mmCIF file of C-alpha atoms in Angstrom:
data_model
loop_
_atom_site.group_PDB
_atom_site.id
_atom_site.type_symbol
_atom_site.label_atom_id
_atom_site.label_comp_id
_atom_site.label_asym_id
_atom_site.label_seq_id
_atom_site.Cartn_x
_atom_site.Cartn_y
_atom_site.Cartn_z
ATOM 1 C CA UNK Q 1 0.000 0.000 0.000
ATOM 2 C CA UNK Q 2 2.854 2.363 0.754
ATOM 3 C CA UNK Q 3 4.350 1.776 -2.671
ATOM 4 C CA UNK Q 4 0.969 2.313 -4.287
ATOM 5 C CA UNK Q 5 0.545 5.602 -2.395
ATOM 6 C CA UNK Q 6 3.998 6.678 -3.535
ATOM 7 C CA UNK Q 7 3.168 5.901 -7.156
ATOM 8 C CA UNK Q 8 -0.143 7.781 -6.934
ATOM 9 C CA UNK Q 9 1.562 10.760 -5.294
ATOM 10 C CA UNK Q 10 4.302 10.847 -7.944
ATOM 11 C CA UNK Q 11 1.720 10.441 -10.695
ATOM 12 C CA UNK Q 12 -0.153 13.458 -9.325
ATOM 13 C CA UNK Q 13 3.109 15.412 -9.344
ATOM 14 C CA UNK Q 14 3.685 14.512 -13.001
ATOM 15 C CA UNK Q 15 0.137 15.486 -13.954
ATOM 16 C CA UNK Q 16 0.530 18.847 -12.220
ATOM 17 C CA UNK Q 17 3.766 19.388 -14.126
ATOM 18 C CA UNK Q 18 1.992 18.645 -17.410
ATOM 19 C CA UNK Q 19 -0.880 20.944 -16.433
ATOM 20 C CA UNK Q 20 1.607 23.735 -15.774
ATOM 21 C CA UNK Q 21 3.229 23.328 -19.194
ATOM 22 C CA UNK Q 22 0.801 25.379 -21.297
ATOM 23 C CA UNK Q 23 2.785 24.969 -24.490
ATOM 24 C CA UNK Q 24 2.570 21.189 -24.185
ATOM 25 C CA UNK Q 25 -1.174 21.347 -23.483
ATOM 26 C CA UNK Q 26 -1.756 23.525 -26.543
ATOM 27 C CA UNK Q 27 0.364 21.143 -28.629
ATOM 28 C CA UNK Q 28 -1.610 18.114 -27.438
ATOM 29 C CA UNK Q 29 -4.923 19.857 -28.182
ATOM 30 C CA UNK Q 30 -3.752 20.887 -31.657
ATOM 31 C CA UNK Q 31 -2.224 17.500 -32.538
ATOM 32 C CA UNK Q 32 -5.408 15.564 -31.718
ATOM 33 C CA UNK Q 33 -7.874 18.017 -33.307
ATOM 34 C CA UNK Q 34 -6.795 20.303 -36.155
ATOM 35 C CA UNK Q 35 -3.721 18.284 -37.126
ATOM 36 C CA UNK Q 36 -5.756 15.094 -37.571
ATOM 37 C CA UNK Q 37 -8.273 16.877 -39.789
ATOM 38 C CA UNK Q 38 -5.735 18.917 -41.785
ATOM 39 C CA UNK Q 39 -3.534 15.964 -42.662
ATOM 40 C CA UNK Q 40 -6.285 13.466 -43.450
ATOM 41 C CA UNK Q 41 -9.060 15.580 -44.962
ATOM 42 C CA UNK Q 42 -7.947 19.082 -45.891
ATOM 43 C CA UNK Q 43 -4.712 17.760 -47.368
ATOM 44 C CA UNK Q 44 -6.389 15.020 -49.388
ATOM 45 C CA UNK Q 45 -5.135 14.229 -52.909
ATOM 46 C CA UNK Q 46 -8.376 12.504 -53.926
ATOM 47 C CA UNK Q 47 -10.045 13.393 -57.196
ATOM 48 C CA UNK Q 48 -12.839 15.726 -56.129
ATOM 49 C CA UNK Q 49 -14.511 18.255 -58.459
ATOM 50 C CA UNK Q 50 -11.462 18.332 -60.710
ATOM 51 C CA UNK Q 51 -11.468 21.374 -62.990
ATOM 52 C CA UNK Q 52 -12.105 20.142 -66.548
ATOM 53 C CA UNK Q 53 -12.440 21.915 -69.885
ATOM 54 C CA UNK Q 54 -13.652 20.495 -73.223
ATOM 55 C CA UNK Q 55 -12.741 21.544 -76.738
ATOM 56 C CA UNK Q 56 -15.661 20.222 -78.804
ATOM 57 C CA UNK Q 57 -14.817 20.450 -82.503
ATOM 58 C CA UNK Q 58 -17.400 17.847 -83.497
ATOM 59 C CA UNK Q 59 -20.596 19.407 -82.091
ATOM 60 C CA UNK Q 60 -22.455 16.102 -82.454
ATOM 61 C CA UNK Q 61 -24.907 14.203 -80.275
ATOM 62 C CA UNK Q 62 -22.145 11.789 -79.239
ATOM 63 C CA UNK Q 63 -19.787 14.593 -78.219
ATOM 64 C CA UNK Q 64 -22.572 16.191 -76.200
ATOM 65 C CA UNK Q 65 -23.213 12.848 -74.504
ATOM 66 C CA UNK Q 66 -19.528 12.543 -73.590
ATOM 67 C CA UNK Q 67 -19.547 16.038 -72.120
ATOM 68 C CA UNK Q 68 -22.654 15.253 -70.072
ATOM 69 C CA UNK Q 69 -20.932 12.136 -68.687
ATOM 70 C CA UNK Q 70 -18.281 14.316 -67.006
ATOM 71 C CA UNK Q 71 -20.130 14.986 -63.777
ATOM 72 C CA UNK Q 72 -19.510 15.685 -60.081
ATOM 73 C CA UNK Q 73 -18.281 14.588 -57.633
ATOM 74 C CA UNK Q 74 -15.169 13.412 -59.482
ATOM 75 C CA UNK Q 75 -15.202 16.335 -61.885
ATOM 76 C CA UNK Q 76 -16.483 19.866 -61.783
ATOM 77 C CA UNK Q 77 -19.083 20.644 -64.471
ATOM 78 C CA UNK Q 78 -16.976 20.870 -67.650
ATOM 79 C CA UNK Q 79 -16.546 24.193 -69.420
ATOM 80 C CA UNK Q 80 -16.712 24.101 -73.232
ATOM 81 C CA UNK Q 81 -13.987 26.359 -74.648
ATOM 82 C CA UNK Q 82 -12.199 26.973 -77.897
ATOM 83 C CA UNK Q 83 -8.706 25.557 -78.324
ATOM 84 C CA UNK Q 84 -6.905 28.862 -77.539
ATOM 85 C CA UNK Q 85 -9.172 29.478 -74.529
ATOM 86 C CA UNK Q 86 -8.521 25.965 -73.177
ATOM 87 C CA UNK Q 87 -4.780 26.403 -73.596
ATOM 88 C CA UNK Q 88 -4.921 29.710 -71.724
ATOM 89 C CA UNK Q 89 -7.069 28.203 -68.954
ATOM 90 C CA UNK Q 90 -4.652 25.330 -68.451
ATOM 91 C CA UNK Q 91 -1.666 27.672 -68.497
ATOM 92 C CA UNK Q 92 -3.346 29.782 -65.791
ATOM 93 C CA UNK Q 93 -4.042 26.713 -63.661
ATOM 94 C CA UNK Q 94 -7.808 26.994 -64.090
ATOM 95 C CA UNK Q 95 -8.194 23.593 -65.787
ATOM 96 C CA UNK Q 96 -6.367 20.439 -64.735
ATOM 97 C CA UNK Q 97 -7.735 18.336 -67.605
ATOM 98 C CA UNK Q 98 -8.607 19.416 -71.144
ATOM 99 C CA UNK Q 99 -10.531 16.976 -73.360
ATOM 100 C CA UNK Q 100 -10.305 17.609 -77.107
ATOM 101 C CA UNK Q 101 -12.944 16.001 -79.351
ATOM 102 C CA UNK Q 102 -11.803 16.158 -83.008
ATOM 103 C CA UNK Q 103 -14.018 17.162 -85.962
ATOM 104 C CA UNK Q 104 -16.186 14.446 -87.543
ATOM 105 C CA UNK Q 105 -15.627 12.304 -84.450
ATOM 106 C CA UNK Q 106 -19.056 10.614 -84.437
ATOM 107 C CA UNK Q 107 -19.197 10.126 -88.227
ATOM 108 C CA UNK Q 108 -15.731 8.545 -88.372
ATOM 109 C CA UNK Q 109 -16.571 6.298 -85.424
ATOM 110 C CA UNK Q 110 -19.741 4.961 -87.035
ATOM 111 C CA UNK Q 111 -17.844 4.482 -90.304
ATOM 112 C CA UNK Q 112 -15.378 2.226 -88.541
ATOM 113 C CA UNK Q 113 -12.446 4.578 -88.934
ATOM 114 C CA UNK Q 114 -9.902 5.000 -86.134
ATOM 115 C CA UNK Q 115 -10.451 8.074 -84.029
ATOM 116 C CA UNK Q 116 -8.510 9.675 -81.179
ATOM 117 C CA UNK Q 117 -9.632 11.649 -78.152
ATOM 118 C CA UNK Q 118 -6.951 13.839 -76.658
ATOM 119 C CA UNK Q 119 -6.677 14.533 -72.922
ATOM 120 C CA UNK Q 120 -4.237 17.259 -71.950
ATOM 121 C CA UNK Q 121 -3.127 16.943 -68.331
ATOM 122 C CA UNK Q 122 -1.611 19.610 -66.097
ATOM 123 C CA UNK Q 123 1.070 17.359 -64.596
ATOM 124 C CA UNK Q 124 2.058 19.897 -61.936
ATOM 125 C CA UNK Q 125 -0.822 18.475 -59.868
ATOM 126 C CA UNK Q 126 0.720 15.006 -59.960
ATOM 127 C CA UNK Q 127 -1.623 12.908 -57.805
ATOM 128 C CA UNK Q 128 -4.884 14.533 -58.851
ATOM 129 C CA UNK Q 129 -3.908 14.770 -62.515
ATOM 130 C CA UNK Q 130 -2.828 11.139 -62.752
ATOM 131 C CA UNK Q 131 -5.903 9.761 -61.005
ATOM 132 C CA UNK Q 132 -8.178 12.262 -62.730
ATOM 133 C CA UNK Q 133 -6.945 11.317 -66.203
ATOM 134 C CA UNK Q 134 -7.483 7.639 -65.396
ATOM 135 C CA UNK Q 135 -11.022 8.272 -64.159
ATOM 136 C CA UNK Q 136 -11.827 10.455 -67.180
ATOM 137 C CA UNK Q 137 -10.546 7.797 -69.582
ATOM 138 C CA UNK Q 138 -12.651 5.180 -67.805
ATOM 139 C CA UNK Q 139 -15.740 7.412 -67.928
ATOM 140 C CA UNK Q 140 -15.328 8.098 -71.644
ATOM 141 C CA UNK Q 141 -14.750 4.415 -72.469
ATOM 142 C CA UNK Q 142 -17.857 3.373 -70.569
ATOM 143 C CA UNK Q 143 -19.987 6.054 -72.228
ATOM 144 C CA UNK Q 144 -18.732 5.153 -75.709
ATOM 145 C CA UNK Q 145 -19.460 1.459 -75.110
ATOM 146 C CA UNK Q 146 -23.014 2.235 -74.065
ATOM 147 C CA UNK Q 147 -23.543 4.634 -76.971
ATOM 148 C CA UNK Q 148 -22.210 2.337 -79.687
ATOM 149 C CA UNK Q 149 -23.371 -1.033 -78.319
ATOM 150 C CA UNK Q 150 -26.529 -0.479 -76.294
ATOM 151 C CA UNK Q 151 -27.782 -3.432 -74.288
ATOM 152 C CA UNK Q 152 -26.051 -6.704 -73.511
ATOM 153 C CA UNK Q 153 -24.652 -8.826 -76.320
ATOM 154 C CA UNK Q 154 -25.069 -12.571 -76.584
ATOM 155 C CA UNK Q 155 -21.378 -13.103 -75.875
ATOM 156 C CA UNK Q 156 -21.605 -11.236 -72.581
ATOM 157 C CA UNK Q 157 -21.926 -14.353 -70.479
ATOM 158 C CA UNK Q 158 -19.772 -13.188 -67.561
ATOM 159 C CA UNK Q 159 -20.296 -10.018 -65.581
ATOM 160 C CA UNK Q 160 -17.508 -8.851 -63.301
ATOM 161 C CA UNK Q 161 -18.709 -6.843 -60.324
ATOM 162 C CA UNK Q 162 -16.297 -5.170 -57.913
ATOM 163 C CA UNK Q 163 -17.199 -4.220 -54.352
ATOM 164 C CA UNK Q 164 -14.963 -2.414 -51.900
ATOM 165 C CA UNK Q 165 -15.208 -3.660 -48.346
ATOM 166 C CA UNK Q 166 -14.681 -1.445 -45.273
ATOM 167 C CA UNK Q 167 -14.374 1.681 -47.471
ATOM 168 C CA UNK Q 168 -16.973 1.462 -50.267
ATOM 169 C CA UNK Q 169 -16.111 4.794 -51.910
ATOM 170 C CA UNK Q 170 -12.338 4.448 -51.414
ATOM 171 C CA UNK Q 171 -12.320 7.655 -49.385
ATOM 172 C CA UNK Q 172 -8.711 8.284 -48.441
ATOM 173 C CA UNK Q 173 -9.595 10.382 -45.389
ATOM 174 C CA UNK Q 174 -11.123 7.284 -43.749
ATOM 175 C CA UNK Q 175 -7.706 5.679 -43.822
ATOM 176 C CA UNK Q 176 -5.465 8.683 -43.262
ATOM 177 C CA UNK Q 177 -7.462 10.015 -40.288
ATOM 178 C CA UNK Q 178 -6.922 6.902 -38.181
ATOM 179 C CA UNK Q 179 -3.312 6.504 -39.339
ATOM 180 C CA UNK Q 180 -2.572 10.119 -38.452
ATOM 181 C CA UNK Q 181 -4.137 9.612 -35.039
ATOM 182 C CA UNK Q 182 -1.849 6.627 -34.397
ATOM 183 C CA UNK Q 183 1.189 8.584 -35.608
ATOM 184 C CA UNK Q 184 0.307 11.409 -33.226
ATOM 185 C CA UNK Q 185 0.082 8.976 -30.321
ATOM 186 C CA UNK Q 186 3.567 7.686 -31.144
ATOM 187 C CA UNK Q 187 5.132 11.131 -31.509
ATOM 188 C CA UNK Q 188 3.611 12.738 -28.418
ATOM 189 C CA UNK Q 189 4.108 9.682 -26.248
ATOM 190 C CA UNK Q 190 7.822 9.596 -26.993
ATOM 191 C CA UNK Q 191 8.239 13.327 -26.490
ATOM 192 C CA UNK Q 192 6.073 13.686 -23.392
ATOM 193 C CA UNK Q 193 7.574 10.745 -21.504
ATOM 194 C CA UNK Q 194 11.137 11.686 -22.335
ATOM 195 C CA UNK Q 195 10.557 15.350 -21.602
ATOM 196 C CA UNK Q 196 9.304 14.500 -18.113
ATOM 197 C CA UNK Q 197 12.733 13.099 -17.211
ATOM 198 C CA UNK Q 198 14.688 15.876 -18.948
ATOM 199 C CA UNK Q 199 12.542 18.473 -17.191
ATOM 200 C CA UNK Q 200 13.438 16.959 -13.816
ATOM 201 C CA UNK Q 201 17.133 17.265 -14.630
ATOM 202 C CA UNK Q 202 17.029 20.783 -16.056
ATOM 203 C CA UNK Q 203 14.923 22.150 -13.174
ATOM 204 C CA UNK Q 204 16.906 20.296 -10.548
ATOM 205 C CA UNK Q 205 13.844 18.622 -9.058
ATOM 206 C CA UNK Q 206 15.207 15.110 -9.576
ATOM 207 C CA UNK Q 207 17.410 15.635 -6.489
ATOM 208 C CA UNK Q 208 14.339 16.509 -4.426
ATOM 209 C CA UNK Q 209 12.650 13.294 -5.531
ATOM 210 C CA UNK Q 210 15.705 11.193 -4.724
ATOM 211 C CA UNK Q 211 15.807 12.279 -1.068
ATOM 212 C CA UNK Q 212 12.197 11.180 -0.634
ATOM 213 C CA UNK Q 213 11.333 7.646 0.540
ATOM 214 C CA UNK Q 214 10.528 6.442 -2.976
ATOM 215 C CA UNK Q 215 12.151 3.803 -5.137
ATOM 216 C CA UNK Q 216 13.312 4.087 -8.770
ATOM 217 C CA UNK Q 217 10.579 1.806 -10.101
ATOM 218 C CA UNK Q 218 7.929 3.992 -8.438
ATOM 219 C CA UNK Q 219 9.317 7.059 -10.235
ATOM 220 C CA UNK Q 220 9.373 5.265 -13.584
ATOM 221 C CA UNK Q 221 5.854 3.853 -13.209
ATOM 222 C CA UNK Q 222 4.456 7.253 -12.212
ATOM 223 C CA UNK Q 223 5.952 8.925 -15.287
ATOM 224 C CA UNK Q 224 4.563 6.210 -17.575
ATOM 225 C CA UNK Q 225 1.107 6.338 -15.977
ATOM 226 C CA UNK Q 226 0.877 10.145 -16.030
ATOM 227 C CA UNK Q 227 2.014 10.700 -19.623
ATOM 228 C CA UNK Q 228 0.154 7.609 -20.842
ATOM 229 C CA UNK Q 229 -3.116 8.694 -19.231
ATOM 230 C CA UNK Q 230 -2.924 12.127 -20.872
ATOM 231 C CA UNK Q 231 -2.159 10.828 -24.371
ATOM 232 C CA UNK Q 232 -4.604 7.912 -24.176
ATOM 233 C CA UNK Q 233 -7.449 10.177 -23.058
ATOM 234 C CA UNK Q 234 -6.656 12.748 -25.750
ATOM 235 C CA UNK Q 235 -6.492 10.094 -28.480
ATOM 236 C CA UNK Q 236 -9.817 8.517 -27.480
ATOM 237 C CA UNK Q 237 -11.536 11.921 -27.407
ATOM 238 C CA UNK Q 238 -10.038 12.697 -30.815
ATOM 239 C CA UNK Q 239 -11.224 9.359 -32.202
ATOM 240 C CA UNK Q 240 -14.795 9.904 -30.993
ATOM 241 C CA UNK Q 241 -15.315 13.628 -31.532
ATOM 242 C CA UNK Q 242 -12.945 14.509 -34.388
ATOM 243 C CA UNK Q 243 -12.497 11.378 -36.512
ATOM 244 C CA UNK Q 244 -15.933 9.827 -36.008
ATOM 245 C CA UNK Q 245 -17.982 12.911 -35.121
ATOM 246 C CA UNK Q 246 -16.647 15.837 -37.159
ATOM 247 C CA UNK Q 247 -15.133 13.923 -40.095
ATOM 248 C CA UNK Q 248 -17.795 11.222 -40.300
ATOM 249 C CA UNK Q 249 -15.367 8.290 -40.417
ATOM 250 C CA UNK Q 250 -17.262 5.164 -39.272
ATOM 251 C CA UNK Q 251 -15.692 3.175 -36.440
ATOM 252 C CA UNK Q 252 -16.607 -0.467 -36.920
ATOM 253 C CA UNK Q 253 -15.090 -2.055 -33.819
ATOM 254 C CA UNK Q 254 -15.511 -1.794 -30.064
ATOM 255 C CA UNK Q 255 -14.060 1.341 -28.522
ATOM 256 C CA UNK Q 256 -13.167 -0.452 -25.283
ATOM 257 C CA UNK Q 257 -11.074 -3.005 -27.157
ATOM 258 C CA UNK Q 258 -9.183 -0.282 -28.976
ATOM 259 C CA UNK Q 259 -8.635 1.537 -25.665
ATOM 260 C CA UNK Q 260 -7.121 -1.609 -24.123
ATOM 261 C CA UNK Q 261 -4.716 -2.097 -27.013
ATOM 262 C CA UNK Q 262 -3.823 1.590 -27.095
ATOM 263 C CA UNK Q 263 -3.113 1.527 -23.343
ATOM 264 C CA UNK Q 264 -0.622 -1.308 -23.838
ATOM 265 C CA UNK Q 265 0.979 0.558 -26.731
ATOM 266 C CA UNK Q 266 1.438 3.837 -24.837
ATOM 267 C CA UNK Q 267 3.205 1.954 -22.031
ATOM 268 C CA UNK Q 268 5.666 0.489 -24.547
ATOM 269 C CA UNK Q 269 6.285 3.838 -26.258
ATOM 270 C CA UNK Q 270 6.536 5.734 -22.954
ATOM 271 C CA UNK Q 271 9.172 3.265 -21.777
ATOM 272 C CA UNK Q 272 11.095 3.811 -25.012
ATOM 273 C CA UNK Q 273 10.894 7.587 -24.516
ATOM 274 C CA UNK Q 274 12.268 7.282 -20.985
ATOM 275 C CA UNK Q 275 15.026 4.989 -22.238
ATOM 276 C CA UNK Q 276 16.106 7.524 -24.866
ATOM 277 C CA UNK Q 277 15.976 10.325 -22.291
ATOM 278 C CA UNK Q 278 18.281 8.374 -19.981
ATOM 279 C CA UNK Q 279 21.089 8.776 -22.543
ATOM 280 C CA UNK Q 280 20.726 12.564 -22.759
ATOM 281 C CA UNK Q 281 20.987 15.539 -20.410
ATOM 282 C CA UNK Q 282 19.234 18.352 -22.311
ATOM 283 C CA UNK Q 283 16.107 18.709 -24.440
ATOM 284 C CA UNK Q 284 18.269 19.515 -27.455
ATOM 285 C CA UNK Q 285 20.119 16.223 -27.187
ATOM 286 C CA UNK Q 286 16.882 14.352 -26.605
ATOM 287 C CA UNK Q 287 15.317 15.949 -29.682
ATOM 288 C CA UNK Q 288 18.230 14.932 -31.895
ATOM 289 C CA UNK Q 289 18.000 11.383 -30.591
ATOM 290 C CA UNK Q 290 14.226 10.960 -30.743
ATOM 291 C CA UNK Q 291 13.639 12.383 -34.255
ATOM 292 C CA UNK Q 292 15.182 9.453 -36.210
ATOM 293 C CA UNK Q 293 13.409 7.003 -33.907
ATOM 294 C CA UNK Q 294 10.054 8.663 -34.644
ATOM 295 C CA UNK Q 295 10.716 8.663 -38.394
ATOM 296 C CA UNK Q 296 11.611 4.967 -38.449
ATOM 297 C CA UNK Q 297 8.685 3.944 -36.228
ATOM 298 C CA UNK Q 298 6.171 5.797 -38.409
ATOM 299 C CA UNK Q 299 7.576 4.987 -41.857
ATOM 300 C CA UNK Q 300 8.122 1.297 -41.071
ATOM 301 C CA UNK Q 301 4.982 0.693 -39.017
ATOM 302 C CA UNK Q 302 2.902 -0.429 -42.001
ATOM 303 C CA UNK Q 303 0.588 2.551 -41.713
ATOM 304 C CA UNK Q 304 2.146 4.660 -44.481
ATOM 305 C CA UNK Q 305 3.579 1.862 -46.612
ATOM 306 C CA UNK Q 306 2.294 -1.739 -46.708
ATOM 307 C CA UNK Q 307 4.258 -4.077 -44.486
ATOM 308 C CA UNK Q 308 3.993 -6.790 -47.152
ATOM 309 C CA UNK Q 309 6.016 -4.681 -49.617
ATOM 310 C CA UNK Q 310 9.049 -4.661 -47.303
ATOM 311 C CA UNK Q 311 11.802 -7.324 -47.423
ATOM 312 C CA UNK Q 312 11.107 -10.458 -45.424
ATOM 313 C CA UNK Q 313 14.031 -9.894 -43.060
ATOM 314 C CA UNK Q 314 12.806 -6.352 -42.317
ATOM 315 C CA UNK Q 315 9.267 -7.586 -41.663
ATOM 316 C CA UNK Q 316 10.579 -10.125 -39.177
ATOM 317 C CA UNK Q 317 12.772 -7.535 -37.470
ATOM 318 C CA UNK Q 318 9.921 -5.033 -37.142
ATOM 319 C CA UNK Q 319 7.559 -7.647 -35.752
ATOM 320 C CA UNK Q 320 10.206 -8.467 -33.145
ATOM 321 C CA UNK Q 321 11.312 -5.026 -31.942
ATOM 322 C CA UNK Q 322 8.702 -2.448 -32.965
ATOM 323 C CA UNK Q 323 5.384 -2.128 -31.077
ATOM 324 C CA UNK Q 324 4.198 0.355 -33.732
ATOM 325 C CA UNK Q 325 3.922 -2.435 -36.312
ATOM 326 C CA UNK Q 326 1.650 -4.497 -34.074
ATOM 327 C CA UNK Q 327 -0.371 -1.445 -33.062
ATOM 328 C CA UNK Q 328 -1.109 -0.576 -36.698
ATOM 329 C CA UNK Q 329 -2.240 -4.144 -37.407
ATOM 330 C CA UNK Q 330 -4.341 -4.134 -34.234
ATOM 331 C CA UNK Q 331 -5.940 -0.719 -34.819
ATOM 332 C CA UNK Q 332 -6.788 -1.388 -38.460
ATOM 333 C CA UNK Q 333 -8.401 -4.704 -37.564
ATOM 334 C CA UNK Q 334 -10.495 -3.221 -34.753
ATOM 335 C CA UNK Q 335 -11.409 0.196 -36.150
ATOM 336 C CA UNK Q 336 -11.809 -0.687 -39.842
ATOM 337 C CA UNK Q 337 -12.878 -4.321 -39.931
ATOM 338 C CA UNK Q 338 -14.630 -4.495 -36.557
ATOM 339 C CA UNK Q 339 -12.936 -7.699 -35.403
ATOM 340 C CA UNK Q 340 -13.112 -8.926 -31.818
ATOM 341 C CA UNK Q 341 -10.600 -9.908 -29.173
ATOM 342 C CA UNK Q 342 -10.268 -13.450 -30.517
ATOM 343 C CA UNK Q 343 -8.485 -12.187 -33.648
ATOM 344 C CA UNK Q 344 -6.313 -9.404 -32.226
ATOM 345 C CA UNK Q 345 -5.077 -10.940 -28.983
ATOM 346 C CA UNK Q 346 -1.746 -12.030 -30.562
ATOM 347 C CA UNK Q 347 -0.959 -8.405 -31.401
ATOM 348 C CA UNK Q 348 -1.912 -7.324 -27.879
ATOM 349 C CA UNK Q 349 0.320 -10.039 -26.395
ATOM 350 C CA UNK Q 350 3.255 -8.945 -28.566
ATOM 351 C CA UNK Q 351 2.794 -5.300 -27.555
ATOM 352 C CA UNK Q 352 2.513 -6.308 -23.899
ATOM 353 C CA UNK Q 353 5.699 -8.362 -24.163
ATOM 354 C CA UNK Q 354 7.587 -5.472 -25.750
ATOM 355 C CA UNK Q 355 6.235 -3.109 -23.100
ATOM 356 C CA UNK Q 356 7.413 -5.440 -20.327
ATOM 357 C CA UNK Q 357 10.905 -5.721 -21.839
ATOM 358 C CA UNK Q 358 11.094 -1.949 -22.317
ATOM 359 C CA UNK Q 359 10.056 -1.293 -18.704
ATOM 360 C CA UNK Q 360 12.695 -3.717 -17.392
ATOM 361 C CA UNK Q 361 15.414 -2.053 -19.481
ATOM 362 C CA UNK Q 362 14.300 1.410 -18.377
ATOM 363 C CA UNK Q 363 14.369 0.397 -14.707
ATOM 364 C CA UNK Q 364 17.884 -0.997 -15.060
ATOM 365 C CA UNK Q 365 19.049 2.078 -16.928
ATOM 366 C CA UNK Q 366 17.273 4.428 -14.530
ATOM 367 C CA UNK Q 367 19.109 2.940 -11.536
ATOM 368 C CA UNK Q 368 22.439 3.555 -13.263
ATOM 369 C CA UNK Q 369 21.463 7.156 -14.051
ATOM 370 C CA UNK Q 370 20.490 7.794 -10.439
ATOM 371 C CA UNK Q 371 23.680 6.154 -9.190
ATOM 372 C CA UNK Q 372 25.705 8.370 -11.508
#
């Protein structure tokens, strides 16, 4: 009971220190609200109301039908311009795509002669232009097939139907919002836990703690609990009110299950942050040390790039030493696919094992730091 009281007292001290750090509080609020929305939604590269112009030199029923097929939400209502006007609009950045329909297009098509539709792409908008040109080509091909061969033919014995599970409209913000939330948990957890130890050294309060009747493991546990509670609470509020509420991203799985897995993950990351802080004496040194760790954990977690596309040896290494890899697999399964505990418990066990190893290493390192 005495040890528990010590841990609770030290945890309260850490929470008061976080409450007194207004810059950190503002950063946490920003990271889990505006930053999640800006990165996942406002910064989207999806094709959405893409500015399109049409140079119609045929003026036929078929050309009019093709123009009518270019509709929102993928494309903005197309503007019919002359060739010089379209060139000027694209040069000014007012049209990403310009479709040119040549003269006698419909007559040559019905006569069986080869015809060409030209799509001019403003390649400075790389992602939108590439996807937009592909969608426009698909739209035109489908409309031409229906116009020239109405109805099903006798040879059409097989119909291929595609359905997208878990994200029917392939909305990128559904994916990027949750991934950004997990990245924010990783970044802030490392920084907040490590900064708590550096702050003790820079302010000279670590000496005051050492003369108290507390043990090193009680200090370490209190720092993990305090920083973990703050980040876990902020991430859950962001998931419910920002990702699900404001952005409309559906959460398929149980929130309590995600909270349990996230709690295990923040313990592992907080222990890593404390371990990195034990090798440094100032915030500048800690920042230089933690930045490459953050970059590697995020880039190689499987959230930004598929884990399956990495070399086999790297996949095995990440599954052995990185809790971020297991957290991404766990969170995607719970939040996207709505799976239960029976399917994600291996990932939770792996994260718990890594957290236990990290805590043991931190305790051993922390004793050496205090002895020094």
